[in-house]
PDB file of C-alpha atoms in Angstrom:
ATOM      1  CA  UNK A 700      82.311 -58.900 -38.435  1.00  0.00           C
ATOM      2  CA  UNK A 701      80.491 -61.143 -36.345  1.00  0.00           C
ATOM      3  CA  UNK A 702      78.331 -58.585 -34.589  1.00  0.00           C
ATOM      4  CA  UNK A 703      77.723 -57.434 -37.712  1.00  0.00           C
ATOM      5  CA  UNK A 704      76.496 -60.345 -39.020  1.00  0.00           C
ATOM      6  CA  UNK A 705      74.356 -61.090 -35.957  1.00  0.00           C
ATOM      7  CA  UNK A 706      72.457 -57.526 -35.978  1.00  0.00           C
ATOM      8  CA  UNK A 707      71.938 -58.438 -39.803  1.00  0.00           C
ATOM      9  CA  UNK A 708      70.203 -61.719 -38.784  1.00  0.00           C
ATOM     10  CA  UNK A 709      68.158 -60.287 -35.931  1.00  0.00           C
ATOM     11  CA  UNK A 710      67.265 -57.388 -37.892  1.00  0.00           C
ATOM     12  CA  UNK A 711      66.038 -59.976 -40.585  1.00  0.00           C
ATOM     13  CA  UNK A 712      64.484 -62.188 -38.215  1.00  0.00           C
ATOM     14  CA  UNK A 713      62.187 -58.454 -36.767  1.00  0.00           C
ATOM     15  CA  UNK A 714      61.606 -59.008 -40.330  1.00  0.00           C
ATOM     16  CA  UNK A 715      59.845 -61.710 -41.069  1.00  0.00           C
ATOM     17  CA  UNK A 716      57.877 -61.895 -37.973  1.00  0.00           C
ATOM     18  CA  UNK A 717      56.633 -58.543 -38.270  1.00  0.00           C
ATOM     19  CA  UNK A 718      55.884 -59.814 -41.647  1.00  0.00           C
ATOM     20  CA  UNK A 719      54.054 -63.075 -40.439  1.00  0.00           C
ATOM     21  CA  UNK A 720      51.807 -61.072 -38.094  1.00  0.00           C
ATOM     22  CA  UNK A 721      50.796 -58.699 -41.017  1.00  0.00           C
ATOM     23  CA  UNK A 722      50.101 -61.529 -43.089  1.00  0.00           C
ATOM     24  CA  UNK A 723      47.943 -63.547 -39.859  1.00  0.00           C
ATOM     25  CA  UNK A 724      45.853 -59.831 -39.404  1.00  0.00           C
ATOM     26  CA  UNK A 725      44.796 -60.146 -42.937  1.00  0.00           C
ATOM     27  CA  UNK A 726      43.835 -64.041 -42.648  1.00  0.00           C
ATOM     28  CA  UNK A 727      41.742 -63.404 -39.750  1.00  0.00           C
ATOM     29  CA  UNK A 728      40.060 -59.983 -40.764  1.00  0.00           C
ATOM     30  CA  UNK A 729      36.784 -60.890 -40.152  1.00  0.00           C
ATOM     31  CA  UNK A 730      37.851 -62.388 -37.245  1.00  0.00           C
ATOM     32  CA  UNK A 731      39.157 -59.363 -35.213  1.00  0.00           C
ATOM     33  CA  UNK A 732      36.548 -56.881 -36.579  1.00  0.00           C
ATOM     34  CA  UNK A 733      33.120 -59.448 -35.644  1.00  0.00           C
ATOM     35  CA  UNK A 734      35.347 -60.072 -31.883  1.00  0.00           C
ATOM     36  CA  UNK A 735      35.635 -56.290 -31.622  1.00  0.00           C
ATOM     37  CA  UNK A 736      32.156 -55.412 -32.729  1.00  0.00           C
ATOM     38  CA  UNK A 737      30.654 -58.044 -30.315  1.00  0.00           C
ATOM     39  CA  UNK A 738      32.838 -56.023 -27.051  1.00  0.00           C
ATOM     40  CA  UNK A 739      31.470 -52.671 -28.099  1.00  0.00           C
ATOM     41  CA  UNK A 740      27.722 -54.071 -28.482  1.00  0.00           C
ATOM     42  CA  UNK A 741      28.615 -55.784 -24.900  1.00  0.00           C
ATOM     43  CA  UNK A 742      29.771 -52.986 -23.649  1.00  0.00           C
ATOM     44  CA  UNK A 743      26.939 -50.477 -24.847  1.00  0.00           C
ATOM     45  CA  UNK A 744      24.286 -53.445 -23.509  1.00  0.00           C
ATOM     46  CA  UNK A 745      26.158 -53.165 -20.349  1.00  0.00           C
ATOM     47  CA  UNK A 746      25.634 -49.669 -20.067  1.00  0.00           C
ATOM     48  CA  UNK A 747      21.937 -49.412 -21.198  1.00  0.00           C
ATOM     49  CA  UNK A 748      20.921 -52.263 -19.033  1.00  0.00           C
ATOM     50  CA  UNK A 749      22.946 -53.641 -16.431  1.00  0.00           C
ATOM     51  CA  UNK A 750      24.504 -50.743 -14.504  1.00  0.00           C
ATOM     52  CA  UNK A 751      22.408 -49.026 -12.250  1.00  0.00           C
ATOM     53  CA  UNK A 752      21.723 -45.478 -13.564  1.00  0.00           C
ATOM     54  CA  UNK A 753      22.436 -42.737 -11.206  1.00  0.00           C
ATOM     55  CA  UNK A 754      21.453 -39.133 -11.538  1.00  0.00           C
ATOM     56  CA  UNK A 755      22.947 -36.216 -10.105  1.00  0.00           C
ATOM     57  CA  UNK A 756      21.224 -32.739  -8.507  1.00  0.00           C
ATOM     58  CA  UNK A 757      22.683 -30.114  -7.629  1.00  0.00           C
ATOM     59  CA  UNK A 758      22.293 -26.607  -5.309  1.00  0.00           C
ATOM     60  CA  UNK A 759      24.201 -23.793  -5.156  1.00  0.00           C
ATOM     61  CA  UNK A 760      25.181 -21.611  -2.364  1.00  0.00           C
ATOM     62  CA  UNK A 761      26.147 -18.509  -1.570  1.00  0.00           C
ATOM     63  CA  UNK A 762      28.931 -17.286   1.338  1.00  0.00           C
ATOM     64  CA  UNK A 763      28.082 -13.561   1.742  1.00  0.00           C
ATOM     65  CA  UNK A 764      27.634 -11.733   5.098  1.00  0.00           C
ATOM     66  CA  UNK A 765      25.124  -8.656   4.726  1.00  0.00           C
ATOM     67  CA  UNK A 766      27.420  -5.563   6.408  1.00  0.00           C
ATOM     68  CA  UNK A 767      25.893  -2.140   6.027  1.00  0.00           C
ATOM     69  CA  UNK A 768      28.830   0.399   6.744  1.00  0.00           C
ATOM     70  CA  UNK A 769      31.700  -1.338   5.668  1.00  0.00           C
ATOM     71  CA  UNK A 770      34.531   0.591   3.569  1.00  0.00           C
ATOM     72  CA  UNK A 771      36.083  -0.906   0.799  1.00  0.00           C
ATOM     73  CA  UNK A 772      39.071  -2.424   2.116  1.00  0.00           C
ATOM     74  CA  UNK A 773      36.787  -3.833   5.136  1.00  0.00           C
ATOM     75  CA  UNK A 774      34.469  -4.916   2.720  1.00  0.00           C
ATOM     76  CA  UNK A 775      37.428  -6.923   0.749  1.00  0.00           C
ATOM     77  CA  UNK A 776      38.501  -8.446   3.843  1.00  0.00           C
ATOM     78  CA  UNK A 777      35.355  -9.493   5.212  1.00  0.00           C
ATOM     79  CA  UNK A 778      34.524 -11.503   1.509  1.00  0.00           C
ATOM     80  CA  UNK A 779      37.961 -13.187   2.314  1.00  0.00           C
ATOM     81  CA  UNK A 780      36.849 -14.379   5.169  1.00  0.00           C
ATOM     82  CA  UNK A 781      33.918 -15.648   3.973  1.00  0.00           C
ATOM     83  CA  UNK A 782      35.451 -17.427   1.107  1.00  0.00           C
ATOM     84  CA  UNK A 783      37.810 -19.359   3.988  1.00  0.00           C
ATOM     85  CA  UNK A 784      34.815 -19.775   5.597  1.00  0.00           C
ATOM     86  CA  UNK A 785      33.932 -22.190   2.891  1.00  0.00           C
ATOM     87  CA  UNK A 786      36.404 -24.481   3.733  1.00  0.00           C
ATOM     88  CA  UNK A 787      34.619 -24.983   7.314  1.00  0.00           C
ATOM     89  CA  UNK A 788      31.429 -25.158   5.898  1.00  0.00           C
ATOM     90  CA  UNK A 789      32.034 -27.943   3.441  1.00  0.00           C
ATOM     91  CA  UNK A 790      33.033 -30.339   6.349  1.00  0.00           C
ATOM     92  CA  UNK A 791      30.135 -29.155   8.609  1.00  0.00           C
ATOM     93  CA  UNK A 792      27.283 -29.863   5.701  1.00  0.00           C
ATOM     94  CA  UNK A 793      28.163 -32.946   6.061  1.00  0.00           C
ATOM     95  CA  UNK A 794      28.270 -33.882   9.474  1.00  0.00           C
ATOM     96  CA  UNK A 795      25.747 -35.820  11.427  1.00  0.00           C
ATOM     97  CA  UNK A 796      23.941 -32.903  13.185  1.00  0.00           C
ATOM     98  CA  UNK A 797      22.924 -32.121   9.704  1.00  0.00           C
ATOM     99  CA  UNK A 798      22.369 -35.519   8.401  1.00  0.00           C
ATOM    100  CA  UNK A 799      20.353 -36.370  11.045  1.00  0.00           C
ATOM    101  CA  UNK A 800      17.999 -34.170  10.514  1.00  0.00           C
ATOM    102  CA  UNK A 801      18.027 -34.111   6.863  1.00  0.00           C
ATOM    103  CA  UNK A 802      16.957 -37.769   7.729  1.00  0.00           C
ATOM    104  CA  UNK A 803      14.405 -37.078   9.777  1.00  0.00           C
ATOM    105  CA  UNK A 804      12.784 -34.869   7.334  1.00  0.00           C
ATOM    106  CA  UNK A 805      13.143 -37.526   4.047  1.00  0.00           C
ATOM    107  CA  UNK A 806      10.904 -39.726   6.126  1.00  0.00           C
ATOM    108  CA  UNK A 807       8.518 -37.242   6.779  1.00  0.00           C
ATOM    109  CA  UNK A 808       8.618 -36.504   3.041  1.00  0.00           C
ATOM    110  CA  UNK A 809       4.863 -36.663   1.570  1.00  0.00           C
ATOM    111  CA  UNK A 810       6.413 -37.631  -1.768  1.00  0.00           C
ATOM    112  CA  UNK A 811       4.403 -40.816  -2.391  1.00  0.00           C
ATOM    113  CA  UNK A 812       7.702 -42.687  -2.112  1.00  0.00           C
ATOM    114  CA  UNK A 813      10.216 -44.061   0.001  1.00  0.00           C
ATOM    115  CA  UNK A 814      12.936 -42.018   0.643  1.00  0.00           C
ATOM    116  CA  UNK A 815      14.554 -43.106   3.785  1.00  0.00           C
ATOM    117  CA  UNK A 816      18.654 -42.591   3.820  1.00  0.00           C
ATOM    118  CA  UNK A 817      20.852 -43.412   6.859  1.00  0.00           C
ATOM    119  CA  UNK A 818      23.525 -40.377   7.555  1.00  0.00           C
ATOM    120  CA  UNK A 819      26.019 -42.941   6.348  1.00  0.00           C
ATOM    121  CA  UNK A 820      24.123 -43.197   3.115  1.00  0.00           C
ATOM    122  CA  UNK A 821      23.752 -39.472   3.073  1.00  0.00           C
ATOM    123  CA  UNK A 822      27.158 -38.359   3.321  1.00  0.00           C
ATOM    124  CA  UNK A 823      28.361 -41.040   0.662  1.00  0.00           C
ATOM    125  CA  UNK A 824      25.875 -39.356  -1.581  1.00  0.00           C
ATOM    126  CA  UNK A 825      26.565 -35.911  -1.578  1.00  0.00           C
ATOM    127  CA  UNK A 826      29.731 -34.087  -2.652  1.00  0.00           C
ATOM    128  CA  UNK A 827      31.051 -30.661  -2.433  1.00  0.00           C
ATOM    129  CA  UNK A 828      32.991 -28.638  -5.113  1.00  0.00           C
ATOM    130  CA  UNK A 829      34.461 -25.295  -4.434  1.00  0.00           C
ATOM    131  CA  UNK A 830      36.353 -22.840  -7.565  1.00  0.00           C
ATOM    132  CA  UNK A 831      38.901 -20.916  -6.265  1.00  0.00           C
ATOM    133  CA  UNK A 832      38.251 -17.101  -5.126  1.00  0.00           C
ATOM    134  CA  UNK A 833      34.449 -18.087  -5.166  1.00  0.00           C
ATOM    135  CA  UNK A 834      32.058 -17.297  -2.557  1.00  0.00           C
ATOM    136  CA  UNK A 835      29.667 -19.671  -3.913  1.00  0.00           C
ATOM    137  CA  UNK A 836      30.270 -23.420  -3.352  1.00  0.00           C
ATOM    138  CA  UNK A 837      27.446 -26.546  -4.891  1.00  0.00           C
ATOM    139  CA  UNK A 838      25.981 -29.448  -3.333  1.00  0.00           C
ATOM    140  CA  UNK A 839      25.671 -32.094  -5.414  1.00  0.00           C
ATOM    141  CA  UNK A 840      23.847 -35.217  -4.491  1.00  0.00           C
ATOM    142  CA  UNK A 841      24.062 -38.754  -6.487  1.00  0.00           C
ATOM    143  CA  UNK A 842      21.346 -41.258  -6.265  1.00  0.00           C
ATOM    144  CA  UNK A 843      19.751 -43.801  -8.486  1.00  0.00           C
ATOM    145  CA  UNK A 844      16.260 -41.681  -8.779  1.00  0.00           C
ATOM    146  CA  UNK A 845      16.595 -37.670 -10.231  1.00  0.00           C
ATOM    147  CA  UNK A 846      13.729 -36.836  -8.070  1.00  0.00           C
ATOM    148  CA  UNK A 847      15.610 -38.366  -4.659  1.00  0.00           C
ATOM    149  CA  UNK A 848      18.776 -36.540  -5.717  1.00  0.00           C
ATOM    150  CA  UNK A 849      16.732 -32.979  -6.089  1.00  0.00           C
ATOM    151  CA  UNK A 850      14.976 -33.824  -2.913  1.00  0.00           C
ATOM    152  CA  UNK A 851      18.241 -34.345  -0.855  1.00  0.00           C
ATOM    153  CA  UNK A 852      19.845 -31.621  -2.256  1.00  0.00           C
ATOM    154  CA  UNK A 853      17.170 -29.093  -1.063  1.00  0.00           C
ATOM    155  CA  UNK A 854      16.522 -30.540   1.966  1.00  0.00           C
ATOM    156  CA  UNK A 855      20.854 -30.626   3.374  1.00  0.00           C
ATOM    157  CA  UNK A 856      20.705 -26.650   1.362  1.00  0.00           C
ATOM    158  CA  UNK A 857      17.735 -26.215   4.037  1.00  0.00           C
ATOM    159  CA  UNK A 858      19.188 -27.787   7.062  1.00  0.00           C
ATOM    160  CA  UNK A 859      22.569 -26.802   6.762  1.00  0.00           C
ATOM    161  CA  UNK A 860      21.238 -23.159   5.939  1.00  0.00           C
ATOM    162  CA  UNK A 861      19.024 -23.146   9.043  1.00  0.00           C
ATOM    163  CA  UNK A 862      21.148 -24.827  11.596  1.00  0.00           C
ATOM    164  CA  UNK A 863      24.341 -22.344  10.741  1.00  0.00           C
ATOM    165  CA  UNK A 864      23.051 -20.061  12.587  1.00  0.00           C
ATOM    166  CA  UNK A 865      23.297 -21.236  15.936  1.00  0.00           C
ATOM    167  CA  UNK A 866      26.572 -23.796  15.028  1.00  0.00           C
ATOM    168  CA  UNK A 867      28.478 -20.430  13.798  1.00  0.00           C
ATOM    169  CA  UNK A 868      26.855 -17.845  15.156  1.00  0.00           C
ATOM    170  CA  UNK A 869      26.465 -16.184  12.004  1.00  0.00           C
ATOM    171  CA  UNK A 870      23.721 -15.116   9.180  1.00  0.00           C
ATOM    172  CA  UNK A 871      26.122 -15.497   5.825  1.00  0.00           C
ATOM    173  CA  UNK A 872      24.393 -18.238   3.410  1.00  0.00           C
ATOM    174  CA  UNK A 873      21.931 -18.571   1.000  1.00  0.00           C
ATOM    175  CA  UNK A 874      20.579 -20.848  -1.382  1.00  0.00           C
ATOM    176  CA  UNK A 875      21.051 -19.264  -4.827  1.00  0.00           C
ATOM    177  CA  UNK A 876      20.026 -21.902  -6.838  1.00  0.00           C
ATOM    178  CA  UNK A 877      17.639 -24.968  -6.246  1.00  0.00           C
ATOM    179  CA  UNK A 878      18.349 -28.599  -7.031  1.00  0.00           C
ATOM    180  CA  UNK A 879      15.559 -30.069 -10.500  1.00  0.00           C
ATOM    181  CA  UNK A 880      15.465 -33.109 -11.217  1.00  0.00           C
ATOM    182  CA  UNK A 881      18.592 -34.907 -10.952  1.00  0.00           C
ATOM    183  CA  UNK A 882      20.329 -35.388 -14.791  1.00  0.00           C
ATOM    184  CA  UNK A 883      21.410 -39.085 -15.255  1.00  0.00           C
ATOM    185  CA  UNK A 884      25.514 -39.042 -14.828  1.00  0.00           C
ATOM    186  CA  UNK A 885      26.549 -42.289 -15.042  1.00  0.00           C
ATOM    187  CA  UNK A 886      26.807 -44.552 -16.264  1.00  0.00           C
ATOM    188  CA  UNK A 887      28.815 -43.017 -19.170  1.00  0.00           C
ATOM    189  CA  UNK A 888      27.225 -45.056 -22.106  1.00  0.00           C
ATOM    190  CA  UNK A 889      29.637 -43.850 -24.874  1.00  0.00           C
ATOM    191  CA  UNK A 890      32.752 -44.853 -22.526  1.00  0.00           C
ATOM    192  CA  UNK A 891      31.371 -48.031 -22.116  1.00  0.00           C
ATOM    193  CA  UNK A 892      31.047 -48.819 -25.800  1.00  0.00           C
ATOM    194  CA  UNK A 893      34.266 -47.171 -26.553  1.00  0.00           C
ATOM    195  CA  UNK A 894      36.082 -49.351 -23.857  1.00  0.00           C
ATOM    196  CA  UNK A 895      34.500 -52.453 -25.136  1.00  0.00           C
ATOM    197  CA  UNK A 896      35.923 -52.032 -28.958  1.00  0.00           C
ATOM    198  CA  UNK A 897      39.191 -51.629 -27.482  1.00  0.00           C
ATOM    199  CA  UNK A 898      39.301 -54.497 -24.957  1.00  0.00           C
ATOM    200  CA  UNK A 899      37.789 -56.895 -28.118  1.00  0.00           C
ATOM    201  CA  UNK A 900      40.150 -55.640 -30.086  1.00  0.00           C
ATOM    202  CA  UNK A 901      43.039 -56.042 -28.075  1.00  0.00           C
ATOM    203  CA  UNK A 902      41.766 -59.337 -27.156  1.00  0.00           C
ATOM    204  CA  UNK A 903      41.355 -60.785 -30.882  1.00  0.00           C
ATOM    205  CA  UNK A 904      44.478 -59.338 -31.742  1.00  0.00           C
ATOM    206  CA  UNK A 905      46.049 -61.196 -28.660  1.00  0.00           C
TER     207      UNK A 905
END
């Protein structure tokens, strides 16, 4: 009877202070909706103003080694091995042999601007995506400038397509489609805004 009694109470005492709360959130309306308006407008100004934009270009490639007499099943297995191949290539784009010169050639740029990188810099900036069963692969470089992101792009597509050659012995890429001007990818203004209601809303609530 007494654990009875005791659920009774507590369930009772859920109650109430569920009940309090509900009555407190309707006091301070105002009051949570201006604290939560203000975070999203913070967050949106945040955004728009104060993050650093940075814009992304990209370059595609193509793994595909020209053979003239191949059968079909030779034919299958020699696009196999130039889809592995991918796997090599995507650490060698990005290794200092090519950096260095794609560094070489940004300063000899005539672009009317400054667009030295350090192979450090470089290799923090670009990023390689594969799909699976694909013999193409992009390049996709991230700066704070669209036309320094296209630039890079072209010129490690260049390199890397130029100095394969003689690092692989081989004659199996081309450039099927040129970095344009890189298109803004971050900061993500709408995420910002949306994360800002939420935080001021949790935080009036709290």
């Amino acid at each position: 009877g007494v654990e009875v009694v005791n659920n009774s109470q507590q369930t009772l005492n859920n109650t109430i202070d569920l009940h309090r709360l509900m009555v407190l959130c309707r006091k301070h309306i105002k009051m949570l909706i201006i604290w939560t308006l203000l975070a999203g407008i913070l967050g949106f100004v945040i955004a728009q103003f104060v993050v650093v934009p940075k814009y992304t270009a990209t370059t595609e490639i193509l793994v595909n080694q020209r053979h003239t007499n191949d059968n079909n099943g030779q034919a299958y297995n020699n696009q196999q091995a130039d889809i592995q191949m991918i796997n090599t290539y995507k650490d060698i784009i990005t290794n200092q042999v090519i950096l260095n010169r794609v560094s070489k050639q940004l300063d000899m740029a005539q672009t009317g601007k400054n667009y030295h990188m350090t192979t450090d810099q470089l290799k923090k900036a670009i990023s390689v995506e594969t799909q699976q069963n694909s013999q193409v692969f992009s390049l996709a470089v991230k700066t704070n400038d669209p036309a320094k992101s296209a630039l890079i792009a072209n010129t490690v597509a260049n390199v890397f397509k130029s100095r394969i050659k003689g690092i692989m012995s081989v004659n199996n890429v081309t450039i099927v489609a040129r970095g344009t001007a890189g298109t803004q990818s971050s900061p993500n203004v709408k995420l910002y805004t949306l994360a800002g209601f939420v935080i001021g809303l949790v935080l009036s609530f709290a």
